[in-house]
CSV table of C-alpha atoms in Angstrom, one decimal:
chain,number,residue,atom,x,y,z
A,1,UNK,CA,-36.0,-11.9,-14.8
A,2,UNK,CA,-32.7,-12.5,-13.1
A,3,UNK,CA,-31.7,-15.1,-10.7
A,4,UNK,CA,-31.0,-13.6,-7.2
A,5,UNK,CA,-28.1,-16.6,-7.7
A,6,UNK,CA,-26.4,-14.3,-10.1
A,7,UNK,CA,-26.2,-10.9,-7.5
A,8,UNK,CA,-23.1,-9.8,-6.0
A,9,UNK,CA,-22.7,-9.6,-2.4
A,10,UNK,CA,-23.7,-5.6,-2.0
A,11,UNK,CA,-26.6,-6.3,-4.2
A,12,UNK,CA,-28.1,-9.0,-2.1
A,13,UNK,CA,-27.3,-7.0,1.1
A,14,UNK,CA,-29.5,-4.7,0.0
A,15,UNK,CA,-32.1,-6.8,-0.9
A,16,UNK,CA,-31.7,-7.8,3.1
A,17,UNK,CA,-31.1,-4.8,4.4
A,18,UNK,CA,-34.5,-3.2,2.5
A,19,UNK,CA,-36.6,-6.1,2.3
A,20,UNK,CA,-35.7,-8.8,4.5
A,21,UNK,CA,-35.2,-11.3,2.2
A,22,UNK,CA,-34.8,-14.7,2.8
A,23,UNK,CA,-33.6,-15.7,-0.6
A,24,UNK,CA,-30.7,-12.6,-1.1
A,25,UNK,CA,-29.7,-14.6,2.7
A,26,UNK,CA,-29.6,-18.2,1.6
A,27,UNK,CA,-27.7,-17.3,-1.2
A,28,UNK,CA,-25.0,-15.5,0.9
A,29,UNK,CA,-25.1,-18.3,3.3
A,30,UNK,CA,-24.7,-20.7,0.6
A,31,UNK,CA,-22.1,-18.8,-1.1
A,32,UNK,CA,-19.5,-18.1,1.9
A,33,UNK,CA,-20.8,-20.5,5.0
A,34,UNK,CA,-18.2,-23.4,3.7
A,35,UNK,CA,-15.8,-21.0,3.7
A,36,UNK,CA,-15.6,-19.4,6.8
A,37,UNK,CA,-16.6,-22.6,8.4
A,38,UNK,CA,-12.9,-24.4,7.3
A,39,UNK,CA,-11.5,-21.1,8.6
A,40,UNK,CA,-12.6,-20.9,12.3
A,41,UNK,CA,-11.7,-25.1,12.1
A,42,UNK,CA,-8.7,-24.3,10.9
A,43,UNK,CA,-8.0,-21.9,14.4
A,44,UNK,CA,-10.2,-23.6,16.5
A,45,UNK,CA,-9.2,-27.4,16.0
A,46,UNK,CA,-13.1,-27.9,17.2
A,47,UNK,CA,-16.0,-28.4,14.4
A,48,UNK,CA,-19.1,-28.0,16.9
A,49,UNK,CA,-17.4,-24.3,17.9
A,50,UNK,CA,-16.9,-23.5,14.3
A,51,UNK,CA,-20.0,-24.6,13.4
A,52,UNK,CA,-21.3,-22.5,15.9
A,53,UNK,CA,-19.2,-18.8,15.3
A,54,UNK,CA,-20.4,-19.4,11.4
A,55,UNK,CA,-23.5,-19.6,12.3
A,56,UNK,CA,-23.6,-16.7,14.8
A,57,UNK,CA,-21.7,-14.5,12.3
A,58,UNK,CA,-24.6,-15.3,9.7
A,59,UNK,CA,-27.2,-14.6,12.3
A,60,UNK,CA,-25.4,-11.6,13.0
A,61,UNK,CA,-25.6,-10.6,9.5
A,62,UNK,CA,-29.3,-11.2,9.0
A,63,UNK,CA,-30.5,-8.9,12.0
A,64,UNK,CA,-27.6,-6.2,10.9
A,65,UNK,CA,-26.4,-6.4,7.5
A,66,UNK,CA,-23.1,-4.4,6.9
A,67,UNK,CA,-22.4,-1.6,4.2
A,68,UNK,CA,-20.1,-2.9,1.7
A,69,UNK,CA,-18.1,-0.2,-0.8
A,70,UNK,CA,-16.6,-2.9,-2.6
A,71,UNK,CA,-19.2,-5.8,-4.4
A,72,UNK,CA,-17.2,-8.5,-1.6
A,73,UNK,CA,-18.6,-9.8,1.2
A,74,UNK,CA,-15.7,-12.1,1.9
A,75,UNK,CA,-13.8,-9.5,4.2
A,76,UNK,CA,-16.3,-8.7,6.2
A,77,UNK,CA,-16.9,-12.0,6.8
A,78,UNK,CA,-13.9,-13.2,7.6
A,79,UNK,CA,-13.1,-9.9,10.0
A,80,UNK,CA,-16.2,-11.0,12.2
A,81,UNK,CA,-14.7,-14.4,12.1
A,82,UNK,CA,-11.3,-13.4,13.6
A,83,UNK,CA,-13.2,-11.0,16.1
A,84,UNK,CA,-16.0,-14.0,17.1
A,85,UNK,CA,-12.9,-16.1,17.5
A,86,UNK,CA,-11.1,-13.8,20.3
A,87,UNK,CA,-14.4,-14.0,22.0
A,88,UNK,CA,-14.1,-18.1,22.2
A,89,UNK,CA,-10.6,-18.2,23.5
A,90,UNK,CA,-11.2,-15.0,26.0
A,91,UNK,CA,-14.7,-16.8,26.8
A,92,UNK,CA,-13.0,-20.4,27.7
A,93,UNK,CA,-9.8,-19.1,28.9
A,94,UNK,CA,-7.1,-20.8,27.1
A,95,UNK,CA,-3.8,-22.0,27.6
A,96,UNK,CA,-0.6,-20.3,26.3
A,97,UNK,CA,0.2,-22.8,24.1
A,98,UNK,CA,-3.3,-23.0,22.5
A,99,UNK,CA,-3.1,-19.0,22.4
A,100,UNK,CA,0.3,-19.0,20.7
A,101,UNK,CA,-0.9,-21.8,18.3
A,102,UNK,CA,-4.5,-19.4,17.5
A,103,UNK,CA,-2.2,-16.1,17.4
A,104,UNK,CA,0.2,-17.9,14.9
A,105,UNK,CA,-2.6,-19.6,12.9
A,106,UNK,CA,-4.4,-15.9,12.5
A,107,UNK,CA,-2.0,-13.9,11.6
A,108,UNK,CA,-2.3,-11.3,13.8
A,109,UNK,CA,0.0,-8.6,12.1
A,110,UNK,CA,1.2,-5.2,13.0
A,111,UNK,CA,-0.3,-1.8,12.6
A,112,UNK,CA,2.5,-1.0,10.1
A,113,UNK,CA,1.3,-4.6,8.2
A,114,UNK,CA,-2.3,-3.3,8.8
A,115,UNK,CA,-1.6,0.0,7.1
A,116,UNK,CA,0.4,-1.5,4.5
A,117,UNK,CA,-2.4,-4.4,3.3
A,118,UNK,CA,-5.2,-1.1,3.6
A,119,UNK,CA,-3.2,1.4,1.3
A,120,UNK,CA,-2.8,-1.8,-1.0
A,121,UNK,CA,-6.3,-2.7,-0.9
A,122,UNK,CA,-7.3,0.7,-1.6
A,123,UNK,CA,-4.7,1.0,-4.9
A,124,UNK,CA,-6.2,-2.1,-6.6
A,125,UNK,CA,-9.8,-0.3,-5.9
A,126,UNK,CA,-8.7,2.5,-7.6
A,127,UNK,CA,-7.0,0.3,-10.0
A,128,UNK,CA,-10.5,-1.4,-10.5
A,129,UNK,CA,-12.3,2.1,-10.8
A,130,UNK,CA,-10.1,3.0,-13.6
A,131,UNK,CA,-11.1,0.0,-15.7
A,132,UNK,CA,-13.9,1.0,-18.4
A,133,UNK,CA,-17.6,0.2,-17.3
A,134,UNK,CA,-18.1,-3.0,-19.0
A,135,UNK,CA,-14.4,-4.5,-18.4
A,136,UNK,CA,-14.8,-3.4,-14.5
A,137,UNK,CA,-18.2,-5.0,-14.6
A,138,UNK,CA,-17.3,-8.3,-15.5
A,139,UNK,CA,-14.0,-8.2,-13.8
A,140,UNK,CA,-16.2,-7.4,-10.3
A,141,UNK,CA,-19.0,-10.3,-11.3
A,142,UNK,CA,-15.7,-12.8,-12.0
A,143,UNK,CA,-13.6,-11.9,-8.9
A,144,UNK,CA,-15.7,-10.1,-6.4
A,145,UNK,CA,-19.0,-12.1,-7.5
A,146,UNK,CA,-17.4,-15.5,-7.6
A,147,UNK,CA,-19.4,-15.7,-10.5
A,148,UNK,CA,-18.4,-18.4,-14.0
A,149,UNK,CA,-17.2,-16.7,-16.8
A,150,UNK,CA,-20.4,-18.8,-18.2
A,151,UNK,CA,-22.6,-17.3,-15.9
A,152,UNK,CA,-21.1,-13.7,-15.9
A,153,UNK,CA,-22.1,-14.1,-19.8
A,154,UNK,CA,-25.1,-15.0,-19.6
A,155,UNK,CA,-26.4,-12.2,-17.2
A,156,UNK,CA,-25.2,-9.8,-19.6
A,157,UNK,CA,-26.2,-11.0,-22.7
A,158,UNK,CA,-23.0,-11.7,-24.0
A,159,UNK,CA,-20.5,-14.4,-24.7
A,160,UNK,CA,-18.1,-16.5,-23.0
A,161,UNK,CA,-15.2,-15.1,-25.5
A,162,UNK,CA,-16.2,-11.7,-24.5
A,163,UNK,CA,-16.4,-12.7,-21.2
A,164,UNK,CA,-12.5,-14.2,-21.2
A,165,UNK,CA,-11.4,-10.6,-23.5
A,166,UNK,CA,-12.9,-8.5,-20.3
A,167,UNK,CA,-11.3,-10.5,-17.7
A,168,UNK,CA,-7.7,-10.6,-19.6
A,169,UNK,CA,-7.8,-6.9,-20.5
A,170,UNK,CA,-8.5,-5.8,-16.3
A,171,UNK,CA,-6.2,-8.2,-15.6
A,172,UNK,CA,-3.4,-6.4,-17.7
A,173,UNK,CA,-4.7,-2.8,-16.6
A,174,UNK,CA,-4.3,-3.7,-13.2
A,175,UNK,CA,-0.8,-5.0,-13.2
A,176,UNK,CA,0.0,-2.3,-15.4
A,177,UNK,CA,-1.3,-0.4,-12.5
A,178,UNK,CA,0.2,-1.7,-9.5
A,179,UNK,CA,3.6,-1.8,-11.0
A,180,UNK,CA,3.9,1.4,-11.9
A,181,UNK,CA,2.6,2.1,-8.1
A,182,UNK,CA,5.6,-0.6,-7.0
A,183,UNK,CA,8.1,1.2,-9.2
A,184,UNK,CA,7.4,4.9,-8.1
A,185,UNK,CA,7.1,3.4,-3.7
A,186,UNK,CA,10.9,1.6,-5.0
A,187,UNK,CA,12.2,4.9,-6.8
A,188,UNK,CA,11.4,6.7,-3.7
């Protein structure tokens, strides 16, 4: 039987949505709470607020888990954190100096920058989809599932050496794909 800790975020969310699986929620919480808490604390500079905001994000995650199109939950959680930080700012009516600091810390970007980031993410996702199946699976477990090479080897029943080779192969193909896109963009 596969241990639930080896599941990627999308698999864990499915368990939460379909079965209200507390173990799956606990794994997600343990996997991502610290990152979200640190991010909120860095912006808000208040431990109690940071903990409350991070807790609220995970409460919302339990009540209404999102549907993911990729294996990592982090982009969704950071987006939820940005939204909660904005609500806190409006609720507390911070002064202009605090707002300037927070806007610079959050890295508010223009619509063009947002669209460029979205396009880049889409290109990356397409490049990952074009990887050979086993290679893609290993790469996603490593980069989006945050598993170690040893954990991936155990989960897939392959050697750590094979995992390392799949990751090297994936990175090589992704570099090639993205370099081609950059060349096309700049020669356009």
